[in-house]
């Protein structure tokens, strides 16, 4: 389906001849469906290099699904995603990922530095084992998030904020140019929140690009220079000061902000259980 | 019944089977696929029988192919059913019981024509393994099950060794694994294929039913004993080997089913770990809770004595007064007070107890926590008669960091909501006095 789109419409191959460098992330007329029911549609944006982008929307608006689509982890019903001008599957080493903290089993018998080393697995190929080089990188990344003293700690013995920092350190260990983060601020303490914001700005200062699923509307203008407002379809995408308006928020959250949960519940009820966990959030 | 060398062969067979199963079982346990392992180990039966009927021989390559085919079929069927709205466990239950039943049917239909015995398939007959010898050009090469299970263990060790990082990341965080370019479903099917072939090897020795014990129990036991994946694999394999030896000795002693005794040994080790594991064991948890309860009772006594001293300027108290004040039996009051005398938080002379200097300092810290929390709640808008009870519950458990945060939140107020003084922070006390 990708080929069909790229040949019939203005695909990235044509664009790349015009502009020298393709954008870190380009999403074109994307639709994602679970069991033939669309959960995400009309998604069309290109993220310029070196931006901190917040993905904002109510529960069940498809934020996590969008992140997974950008990583090439869910099948696309139509449209395409390009990372630096190529398929996400061809850019694994340039795209870092921070999944939702709740998505893994924190009782897993593994310590913090081992989790961080997983960020290096992609570069090791099929058979090479992580060694002292990977351990060193992982140690540095733990230090950057203020977790150097916890390297040998089993992960269930860390607080929620510390676990989130371990996940961020793992993404740093990927040494990517584009980061996709799913709710890195979810359930963290104030100190971790400050640490994460500092880290995001460091990443940005290196000319790298970050997309963050975020749900605290209070902090959006403070943390992100661009936003994507999403409620199953793309409401608006652009610089925060231009598009993060009450009018757009009202369009995203369906009138009154306090009916968000009602809407999410109603939508969730319409879908089978199995697909629910994949796309809520 | 057994001579020494055949005893050795039997234990070795059991150890090889248990080692293979335990190794893969760790990943099944960690990926919460225990029941899928159960399903595959049962569902390969029809595959084995069909292959057996077609090839008319045991341990042939066809048999492994049949098993792997059915293993895949099970994995696909379970996945398909659960994606179509059948509840996950029901999908597993439906798939494997149906396939296993078909297998049982096939065995009973073809059982007369071929050398395949239902009892043997279900419960295994490891005792016969030494007599099923492998002869190549007239040379005796040892029992055939040793060769089959030895090759299987080597295969499993090799695969887990080669793909350790893939198995690890796929078990911990499949989403991340896919995002760094690891083929998650390939690893899933590799694991399921290994489970399928390992089951075939285990069939003849421990049987279709008990092989599940070999897969799941050592892994689940090791999970309780360590916080490192590498150690978990080692411990699980060691437990598998140990179960086979202990199980065999038990079977000889009781003159009972060897496979049954081996699986029982697995279960016994699990029970021991569940009760006595240093980190996750029931006993350690009980000891921990008992220690906390003891500390709470002691701290309650100290607090009572401190408040009495503040209220009535009476530093001395008797066990009778203590029992009355705390609503304790005199005997209990005496036991607790004596314990505090031993830890030098209380001093006693001629039946009159008082807080020592150390006891005063210890208790003032508790009072500080209590009153700071009261002030904090009061600041949040709680009425004064609603703040004591919650503070009573949390005062024993607040960490220094939380106390510091409370002090900051209440701007180091010197008085609590009941206008009683809040003891200052210990190191700076001298400056205040």
XYZ file of C-alpha atoms in Angstrom:
714
model
C 0.000 0.000 0.000
C 2.961 2.246 0.563
C 4.019 1.992 -3.021
C 0.577 2.846 -4.259
C 0.509 6.021 -2.205
C 3.998 7.118 -3.104
C 3.418 6.686 -6.799
C -0.022 8.253 -7.029
C 0.572 11.191 -4.732
C 3.373 13.541 -3.975
C 5.615 11.077 -2.180
C 8.758 11.704 -0.232
C 10.905 10.509 -3.132
C 9.904 13.548 -5.153
C 10.295 15.861 -2.193
C 13.737 14.630 -1.344
C 15.000 15.836 -4.682
C 13.784 19.349 -3.809
C 14.867 19.631 -0.155
C 18.310 18.372 0.770
C 17.396 16.855 4.116
C 14.094 15.093 4.767
C 12.397 15.971 8.070
C 12.951 13.700 11.106
C 9.350 12.579 10.967
C 6.788 12.927 8.225
C 3.316 11.428 8.455
C 1.147 11.561 5.369
C -2.635 11.061 5.396
C -2.367 8.260 7.924
C -5.207 5.950 8.915
C -4.840 3.162 11.478
C -7.606 0.657 12.086
C -8.096 -2.180 14.543
C -10.495 -4.851 13.338
C -11.387 -2.604 10.408
C -12.600 0.117 12.758
C -10.526 3.245 12.246
C -8.977 4.502 15.481
C -6.815 7.193 13.921
C -7.333 9.100 10.686
C -6.577 12.381 8.889
C -3.111 12.439 10.405
C -0.819 14.543 8.282
C 2.179 16.440 9.609
C 5.920 16.900 9.263
C 8.067 17.618 12.318
C 10.943 20.032 11.688
C 14.341 19.147 13.112
C 15.202 20.102 16.690
C 11.687 20.549 18.040
C 10.061 19.315 21.260
C 6.608 18.278 20.164
C 3.804 17.464 22.589
C 1.115 15.040 21.453
C -1.982 16.143 23.349
C -5.426 14.590 23.456
C -7.991 12.953 25.732
C -7.854 9.321 26.868
C -8.493 6.974 23.973
C -7.679 9.601 21.377
C -5.060 7.364 19.769
C -1.880 8.970 21.101
C -0.126 5.665 21.824
C -1.336 4.235 18.512
C 0.149 7.230 16.704
C 3.496 6.694 18.427
C 3.449 3.013 17.486
C 2.481 3.856 13.917
C 5.420 6.278 13.698
C 7.688 3.450 14.880
C 6.209 1.057 12.336
C 4.869 -1.236 15.056
C 1.230 -1.293 13.941
C -0.104 -1.936 10.430
C -1.295 1.154 8.573
C -4.663 1.075 6.832
C -3.523 3.842 4.493
C -1.020 6.674 4.248
C 2.650 6.493 5.097
C 5.245 7.378 7.711
C 8.798 8.415 6.931
C 11.619 8.876 9.391
C 14.419 10.939 7.854
C 12.937 10.089 4.471
C 12.847 6.317 4.954
C 10.561 3.625 6.308
C 10.601 3.460 10.136
C 11.812 -0.164 9.877
C 14.912 1.046 8.019
C 15.686 3.706 10.615
C 15.683 1.651 13.807
C 19.033 3.035 14.911
C 17.988 6.672 14.428
C 14.695 6.440 16.325
C 14.583 6.039 20.110
C 11.498 4.857 21.964
C 10.224 5.277 25.513
C 7.137 3.064 25.996
C 4.557 3.679 28.688
C 5.927 2.684 32.050
C 2.921 0.444 32.717
C 3.600 -1.561 29.580
C 6.255 -3.765 31.189
C 6.497 -6.086 34.178
C 8.655 -4.308 36.757
C 9.026 -7.538 38.760
C 11.186 -8.906 35.942
C 14.487 -10.268 37.324
C 16.761 -7.607 35.901
C 18.660 -4.602 37.283
C 18.578 -0.991 36.134
C 21.786 -1.029 34.081
C 20.647 -4.177 32.251
C 17.468 -2.381 31.199
C 19.498 0.575 29.942
C 21.802 -1.733 27.974
C 18.751 -2.923 26.035
C 18.953 0.438 24.266
C 22.120 -0.872 22.605
C 20.695 -4.225 21.481
C 19.594 -2.837 18.116
C 23.173 -2.021 17.179
C 24.532 -5.428 18.141
C 23.035 -7.466 15.332
C 21.963 -11.063 15.721
C 24.730 -12.686 17.699
C 26.961 -10.109 19.396
C 26.540 -9.931 23.169
C 26.429 -6.642 25.058
C 29.901 -6.134 26.542
C 31.964 -3.591 28.419
C 31.424 -0.913 25.776
C 27.651 -1.203 26.083
C 27.930 -1.273 29.874
C 29.946 1.932 29.810
C 27.426 3.702 27.591
C 24.585 2.481 29.804
C 26.402 3.724 32.921
C 26.852 7.167 31.354
C 23.191 7.328 30.418
C 22.152 6.370 33.951
C 24.372 9.146 35.261
C 22.732 11.650 32.917
C 19.346 10.901 34.460
C 20.763 10.987 38.015
C 20.455 7.247 38.563
C 24.118 6.190 38.665
C 23.768 4.981 42.273
C 20.921 2.647 41.321
C 22.635 0.750 38.486
C 22.645 -2.554 40.365
C 19.191 -2.161 41.871
C 16.517 -4.634 40.818
C 13.918 -2.595 38.979
C 10.964 -3.396 41.257
C 12.857 -1.710 44.095
C 12.796 1.638 42.273
C 10.113 4.275 42.714
C 7.850 5.171 39.793
C 9.904 8.244 38.983
C 13.145 6.273 39.117
C 11.703 3.619 36.816
C 10.759 6.316 34.337
C 14.302 7.680 34.473
C 15.665 4.219 33.732
C 13.443 4.123 30.647
C 14.728 7.527 29.581
C 18.315 6.403 30.122
C 17.589 3.410 27.898
C 16.320 5.731 25.167
C 19.452 7.889 25.565
C 21.551 4.745 25.168
C 19.955 4.292 21.759
C 21.783 7.505 20.729
C 19.040 8.361 18.292
C 18.240 11.514 16.350
C 14.494 11.259 16.873
C 12.803 10.201 20.118
C 9.238 9.043 20.543
C 8.150 9.031 24.187
C 4.855 7.714 25.494
C 3.830 9.644 28.621
C 7.269 10.071 30.193
C 5.712 12.382 32.811
C 3.060 9.852 33.870
C 3.044 9.350 37.632
C 6.491 10.792 38.358
C 7.576 12.931 41.317
C 8.435 16.617 40.997
C 12.204 15.978 40.996
C 11.911 13.495 38.132
C 9.670 15.854 36.189
C 12.311 18.588 36.453
C 15.032 16.103 35.477
C 13.075 14.953 32.422
C 12.422 18.513 31.258
C 16.146 19.268 31.567
C 16.939 16.136 29.617
C 14.476 16.980 26.828
C 16.076 20.396 26.466
C 19.547 18.823 26.354
C 18.394 16.521 23.570
C 16.914 19.467 21.720
C 20.119 21.485 22.158
C 21.937 18.705 20.286
C 19.661 19.368 17.316
C 17.628 16.231 17.948
C 13.874 15.928 17.794
C 11.444 14.660 20.452
C 7.771 13.751 20.292
C 6.152 13.268 23.682
C 2.696 11.999 24.511
C 1.571 14.341 27.270
C -1.639 14.910 29.144
C -1.006 17.668 31.652
C -2.461 20.688 29.866
C -0.998 23.048 32.515
C 2.582 22.408 31.472
C 2.225 22.151 27.689
C 3.268 25.725 26.883
C 6.189 25.465 29.290
C 7.591 22.140 27.995
C 6.872 21.973 24.270
C 7.567 24.373 21.438
C 5.260 22.530 19.047
C 2.076 20.584 19.695
C -0.108 18.078 17.921
C -3.677 18.109 19.204
C -5.304 14.780 18.596
C -8.665 13.199 19.107
C -8.726 10.176 16.806
C -8.173 12.681 14.031
C -5.595 15.415 13.897
C -7.142 18.618 15.229
C -4.164 20.868 14.677
C -0.359 20.766 14.437
C 1.946 23.726 14.818
C 3.991 25.981 17.110
C 2.542 25.965 20.628
C 1.971 29.711 20.881
C -0.037 29.692 17.652
C -2.156 26.563 17.932
C -2.456 25.822 21.659
C -5.582 27.946 22.001
C -8.772 27.495 24.003
C -10.684 27.144 20.754
C -8.454 24.263 19.585
C -8.515 22.632 23.016
C -12.299 22.794 22.999
C -12.300 21.101 19.589
C -9.907 18.441 20.889
C -11.680 17.707 24.119
C -15.203 17.953 22.700
C -16.606 21.099 24.280
C -16.274 20.781 28.012
C -13.071 19.444 29.473
C -14.825 17.563 32.271
C -16.626 15.156 29.956
C -13.347 13.686 28.685
C -13.722 10.533 30.696
C -17.342 10.056 29.605
C -16.279 10.289 25.994
C -13.374 7.923 26.485
C -15.612 5.417 28.243
C -18.241 5.596 25.553
C -15.667 5.054 22.824
C -13.951 2.251 24.715
C -17.222 0.399 25.205
C -17.718 0.231 21.457
C -14.499 -1.631 20.896
C -13.554 -5.199 21.733
C -11.445 -5.615 24.861
C -8.330 -6.838 23.106
C -7.871 -3.782 20.972
C -8.679 -1.417 23.812
C -5.362 -1.638 25.583
C -3.532 -1.156 22.338
C -4.951 2.190 21.522
C -6.092 3.942 24.668
C -3.832 6.614 26.087
C 14.291 -53.921 40.466
C 17.070 -51.566 39.343
C 20.727 -52.231 39.080
C 23.180 -49.435 39.700
C 24.008 -48.600 36.133
C 20.407 -48.493 35.029
C 19.705 -46.231 38.018
C 22.420 -43.941 36.706
C 20.926 -43.938 33.212
C 17.470 -43.157 34.545
C 18.682 -40.248 36.657
C 20.703 -38.920 33.743
C 17.683 -39.110 31.432
C 15.573 -37.307 34.030
C 18.262 -34.684 34.544
C 18.598 -33.996 30.803
C 14.836 -33.688 30.383
C 14.436 -31.510 33.469
C 17.370 -29.312 32.448
C 15.961 -28.671 28.960
C 12.480 -28.005 30.258
C 13.638 -25.760 33.117
C 15.735 -23.617 30.780
C 12.836 -22.865 28.423
C 10.366 -22.803 31.305
C 12.011 -19.679 32.758
C 11.032 -17.727 29.656
C 7.529 -19.188 29.694
C 7.109 -18.115 33.324
C 8.513 -14.636 32.701
C 6.379 -14.079 29.618
C 3.323 -15.333 31.509
C 2.993 -18.086 28.957
C 3.037 -20.924 31.483
C -0.307 -22.191 30.285
C 0.751 -21.925 26.645
C 3.683 -24.200 27.487
C 1.191 -26.549 29.094
C -0.964 -26.384 25.972
C 1.866 -27.113 23.558
C 3.184 -29.999 25.602
C -0.243 -31.653 25.450
C -1.170 -30.687 21.920
C 1.910 -32.222 20.302
C 0.498 -35.666 21.097
C -1.572 -36.024 17.883
C 1.446 -34.814 15.904
C 3.607 -37.493 17.447
C 1.033 -40.211 16.863
C 0.443 -39.225 13.228
C 4.176 -39.129 12.607
C 4.496 -42.445 14.422
C 1.834 -44.068 12.296
C 3.395 -42.723 9.111
C 6.996 -43.592 9.902
C 6.443 -46.692 12.099
C 9.386 -45.748 14.241
C 10.108 -43.950 17.458
C 12.456 -40.986 17.896
C 12.644 -40.389 14.192
C 12.931 -37.006 12.627
C 9.324 -37.320 11.438
C 8.188 -37.413 15.031
C 9.903 -34.121 15.779
C 8.485 -32.568 12.637
C 4.998 -33.745 13.632
C 5.439 -32.282 17.112
C 6.730 -28.923 15.897
C 3.885 -28.713 13.363
C 1.320 -29.271 16.101
C 3.185 -26.893 18.404
C 2.870 -24.158 15.803
C -0.733 -25.064 15.147
C -1.457 -24.648 18.867
C 0.331 -21.310 19.044
C -1.502 -20.008 15.970
C -4.868 -21.366 17.097
C -4.584 -19.818 20.560
C -3.559 -16.479 19.085
C -6.319 -16.578 16.470
C -9.050 -17.502 18.953
C -8.055 -14.880 21.495
C -7.932 -12.223 18.788
C -11.471 -13.200 17.808
C -12.827 -12.433 21.243
C -12.363 -15.786 23.022
C -10.969 -15.133 26.476
C -7.229 -15.927 26.588
C -7.282 -18.843 29.034
C -10.402 -20.280 27.397
C -8.651 -20.136 24.016
C -5.725 -22.109 25.442
C -8.029 -24.576 27.206
C -10.163 -25.240 24.152
C -7.191 -25.686 21.834
C -5.042 -28.024 23.835
C -7.724 -30.242 25.309
C -9.243 -30.751 21.854
C -5.906 -31.564 20.248
C -4.844 -33.759 23.150
C -8.160 -35.613 22.938
C -7.595 -36.208 19.236
C -4.190 -37.567 20.173
C -5.702 -39.932 22.743
C -8.199 -41.128 20.123
C -5.420 -41.735 17.622
C -3.385 -43.678 20.161
C -6.312 -45.936 21.013
C -7.204 -46.469 17.340
C -3.677 -47.252 16.175
C -2.419 -48.567 19.499
C -3.024 -52.190 18.516
C -0.968 -51.915 15.351
C 1.910 -49.919 16.678
C 4.089 -50.041 19.713
C 2.667 -46.992 21.492
C 1.070 -47.381 24.862
C -1.359 -44.763 26.210
C -0.161 -45.113 29.796
C 3.378 -44.593 28.622
C 2.398 -41.491 26.659
C 0.458 -39.995 29.552
C 2.679 -40.868 32.484
C 5.984 -41.702 30.860
C 8.055 -44.769 31.481
C 11.465 -43.528 32.357
C 12.265 -46.848 34.062
C 12.507 -48.511 30.626
C 14.812 -45.855 29.184
C 18.047 -47.799 29.905
C 16.792 -50.788 27.892
C 15.997 -48.766 24.789
C 19.564 -48.902 23.606
C 21.131 -47.337 20.577
C 23.188 -49.753 18.488
C 25.191 -48.504 15.547
C 26.979 -51.182 13.479
C 26.867 -53.495 16.443
C 28.387 -51.010 18.873
C 26.512 -50.198 22.063
C 26.209 -46.417 22.366
C 24.125 -46.166 25.529
C 20.372 -45.720 25.882
C 18.655 -43.865 23.055
C 16.726 -41.425 25.344
C 20.079 -40.173 26.630
C 21.092 -39.283 23.099
C 17.789 -37.651 22.191
C 17.525 -35.600 25.362
C 21.223 -34.801 25.333
C 20.915 -33.389 21.824
C 17.797 -31.465 22.868
C 19.499 -29.974 25.925
C 22.472 -28.955 23.789
C 20.124 -27.407 21.237
C 18.271 -25.485 23.938
C 21.492 -24.291 25.585
C 22.823 -23.224 22.211
C 19.695 -21.328 21.234
C 19.262 -19.627 24.602
C 22.992 -18.830 24.635
C 22.994 -17.398 21.115
C 19.777 -15.455 21.434
C 19.923 -14.604 25.125
C 19.610 -10.878 24.537
C 16.686 -11.340 22.159
C 14.839 -13.683 24.525
C 15.514 -11.296 27.387
C 14.268 -8.108 25.716
C 11.294 -9.885 24.119
C 10.258 -11.216 27.522
C 10.712 -7.897 29.294
C 9.526 -5.344 26.753
C 8.346 -6.670 23.372
C 7.363 -3.164 22.196
C 10.891 -1.890 22.747
C 12.332 -5.046 21.197
C 10.373 -4.383 18.008
C 11.380 -0.722 18.067
C 15.106 -1.575 18.103
C 14.586 -3.929 15.176
C 14.359 -7.341 16.836
C 11.945 -9.726 15.159
C 9.662 -10.350 18.129
C 7.352 -12.869 16.501
C 10.289 -14.847 15.106
C 11.678 -15.150 18.636
C 8.229 -16.121 19.914
C 7.927 -18.936 17.380
C 11.504 -20.041 18.002
C 10.677 -20.423 21.690
C 7.482 -22.306 20.863
C 9.346 -24.583 18.447
C 11.930 -25.366 21.122
C 9.141 -26.092 23.606
C 7.550 -28.445 21.058
C 10.670 -30.495 20.307
C 11.678 -30.579 23.961
C 8.252 -31.985 24.765
C 8.806 -34.871 22.349
C 12.024 -35.787 24.093
C 10.324 -35.528 27.464
C 7.308 -37.573 26.378
C 8.842 -40.972 26.619
C 10.491 -40.313 29.946
C 8.059 -38.228 32.008
C 4.909 -38.354 29.885
C 2.547 -35.724 28.554
C 1.094 -34.694 31.881
C 4.163 -34.375 34.062
C 6.278 -32.600 31.474
C 4.405 -29.420 32.414
C 5.809 -29.714 35.933
C 9.298 -29.864 34.433
C 8.627 -26.776 32.302
C 6.976 -24.514 34.832
C 7.909 -25.477 38.378
C 11.732 -25.039 38.321
C 11.348 -21.652 36.577
C 8.702 -20.498 39.018
C 10.906 -21.654 41.911
C 14.005 -19.885 40.590
C 11.926 -16.721 40.105
C 11.397 -16.635 43.867
C 15.090 -17.052 44.613
C 16.844 -14.418 42.529
C 16.515 -11.003 40.939
C 18.786 -11.698 37.963
C 17.745 -13.461 34.782
C 21.063 -15.270 34.271
C 20.961 -16.620 37.816
C 17.328 -17.578 37.373
C 18.236 -19.804 34.401
C 21.118 -21.422 36.295
C 19.052 -22.043 39.411
C 16.141 -23.444 37.395
C 18.382 -25.902 35.541
C 20.119 -26.905 38.781
C 16.736 -27.465 40.429
C 15.682 -29.583 37.457
C 18.770 -31.786 37.844
C 18.332 -31.992 41.603
C 14.651 -32.922 41.261
C 15.547 -35.786 38.971
C 18.086 -37.217 41.433
C 15.945 -36.651 44.536
C 12.871 -37.913 42.672
C 14.598 -41.109 41.619
C 15.783 -41.848 45.167
C 12.288 -41.173 46.457
C 10.778 -43.505 43.844
C 13.189 -46.280 44.794
C 12.423 -45.789 48.479
C 8.640 -45.762 48.014
C 8.670 -48.123 45.010
C 6.453 -45.717 43.038
C 6.320 -43.965 39.652
C 9.706 -42.408 38.946
C 8.352 -39.581 36.776
C 5.727 -38.845 39.418
C 8.362 -38.711 42.136
C 10.546 -36.384 40.042
C 7.644 -33.981 39.478
C 6.747 -34.206 43.175
C 10.341 -33.286 44.036
C 10.000 -30.209 41.772
C 6.861 -29.256 43.665
C 8.546 -29.789 47.021
C 11.419 -27.484 46.046
C 8.900 -24.877 44.972
C 7.121 -25.109 48.323
C 10.418 -24.703 50.165
C 11.315 -21.626 48.106
C 7.828 -20.201 48.555
C 8.122 -20.524 52.320
C 11.781 -19.786 52.926
C 13.082 -17.652 50.049
C 15.224 -14.912 51.591
C 13.628 -12.172 49.504
C 10.139 -13.258 48.573
C 9.438 -16.091 51.004
C 6.363 -16.227 53.200
C 8.481 -16.756 56.304
C 10.649 -13.677 55.723
C 7.559 -11.610 55.095
C 6.018 -12.878 58.322
C 9.179 -12.083 60.233
C 9.215 -8.614 58.699
C 5.617 -7.966 59.677
C 6.211 -9.311 63.165
C 9.176 -6.977 63.583
C 7.120 -4.008 62.463
C 4.308 -4.917 64.846
C 6.780 -5.220 67.701
C 8.275 -1.826 66.881
C 4.829 -0.215 66.780
C 3.956 -1.530 70.226
C 7.270 -0.275 71.620
C 6.871 3.123 70.024
C 3.330 3.404 71.385
C 4.689 2.824 74.888
C 7.404 5.446 74.441
C 4.886 7.950 73.102
C 2.549 7.335 76.017
C 5.378 7.848 78.519
C 6.575 10.979 76.733
C 3.084 12.546 76.620
C 2.468 11.683 80.254
C 5.739 13.392 81.133
C 4.808 16.481 79.082
C 1.314 16.629 80.585
C 1.957 15.962 84.252
C 5.733 16.554 84.512
C 5.897 13.068 85.959
C 8.854 11.183 84.422
C 8.335 7.952 86.377
C 5.665 5.364 85.783
C 4.868 1.853 86.930
C 3.862 -1.112 84.855
C 0.377 -0.909 86.377
C -0.038 2.704 85.244
C 1.288 1.775 81.817
C -1.171 -1.103 81.473
C -4.022 1.175 82.448
C -2.924 4.021 80.165
C -2.394 1.810 77.126
C -5.210 -0.603 77.920
C -2.708 -3.465 78.073
C -2.589 -6.432 80.413
C 0.057 -5.858 83.071
C 1.951 -8.868 81.839
C 2.157 -7.484 78.281
C 3.136 -4.029 79.583
C 5.899 -5.627 81.616
C 7.252 -7.581 78.623
C 7.345 -4.513 76.365
C 8.846 -2.283 79.052
C 11.547 -4.844 79.845
C 12.450 -5.058 76.161
C 12.874 -1.279 76.041
C 15.038 -1.406 79.158
C 17.280 -3.865 77.324
C 17.576 -1.502 74.351
C 18.280 1.350 76.840
C 15.357 3.472 75.771
C 13.862 3.041 79.241
C 15.560 2.830 82.632
C 14.088 1.160 85.686
C 14.806 1.414 89.400
C 12.671 -0.184 92.093
C 9.731 -0.767 89.740
C 9.628 2.840 88.495
C 10.348 3.266 84.793
C 11.474 6.456 83.040
C 12.649 7.437 79.564
C 16.425 7.578 79.247
C 18.166 10.434 77.422
C 18.278 8.186 74.367
C 14.598 7.272 74.789
C 13.664 10.949 75.024
C 15.487 11.759 71.802
C 13.974 8.778 69.985
C 10.461 9.668 71.137
C 10.795 13.375 70.374
C 11.505 12.406 66.795
C 8.224 10.446 66.721
C 6.349 13.346 68.336
C 7.853 15.691 65.771
C 6.564 13.497 62.925
C 3.139 13.208 64.547
C 2.671 16.921 65.177
C 4.101 18.013 61.839
C 1.649 15.724 60.069
C -1.189 17.124 62.192
C -0.164 20.656 61.255
C 0.051 19.670 57.610
C -3.465 18.177 57.639
C -4.739 21.231 59.534
C -3.202 23.410 56.821
C -5.129 21.392 54.241
C -8.353 22.347 56.026
C -8.933 19.387 58.341
C -10.667 20.346 61.619
C -8.480 19.996 64.743
C -10.400 16.974 66.027
C -9.774 15.071 62.783
C -5.986 15.234 62.620
C -4.856 13.091 65.560
C -6.019 9.676 64.342
C -4.382 9.821 60.882
C -1.161 11.154 62.452
C -1.251 8.264 64.924
C -1.257 5.821 62.027
C 1.520 7.372 59.945
C 3.931 8.587 62.647
C 5.757 5.238 62.748
C 6.386 5.109 59.034
C 7.456 8.566 57.804
C 10.887 8.748 56.189
C 13.268 11.627 57.010
C 12.703 13.009 53.491
C 8.935 13.092 54.049
C 9.399 14.731 57.454
C 11.600 17.392 55.862
C 8.955 17.960 53.187
C 6.263 18.249 55.891
C 8.358 20.779 57.825
C 8.784 22.806 54.655
C 5.078 22.602 53.795
C 4.129 23.845 57.255
C 6.887 26.531 57.210
C 8.498 24.997 60.328
C 5.582 25.999 62.508
C 6.578 25.719 66.205
C 3.103 24.671 67.408
C 0.760 21.930 66.259
C -3.018 22.533 65.794
C -3.571 21.718 69.480
C -1.019 24.427 70.418
C 1.483 21.880 71.613
C 5.135 22.490 70.755
C 6.635 20.568 67.828
C 10.097 19.290 68.785
C 12.674 20.811 66.438
C 14.855 18.846 64.054
C 17.392 16.838 66.126
C 20.805 18.161 64.878
C 19.785 21.801 65.298
C 18.132 21.282 68.673
C 20.971 22.829 70.667
C 20.717 26.103 68.737
C 17.043 26.361 69.533
C 17.386 25.650 73.211
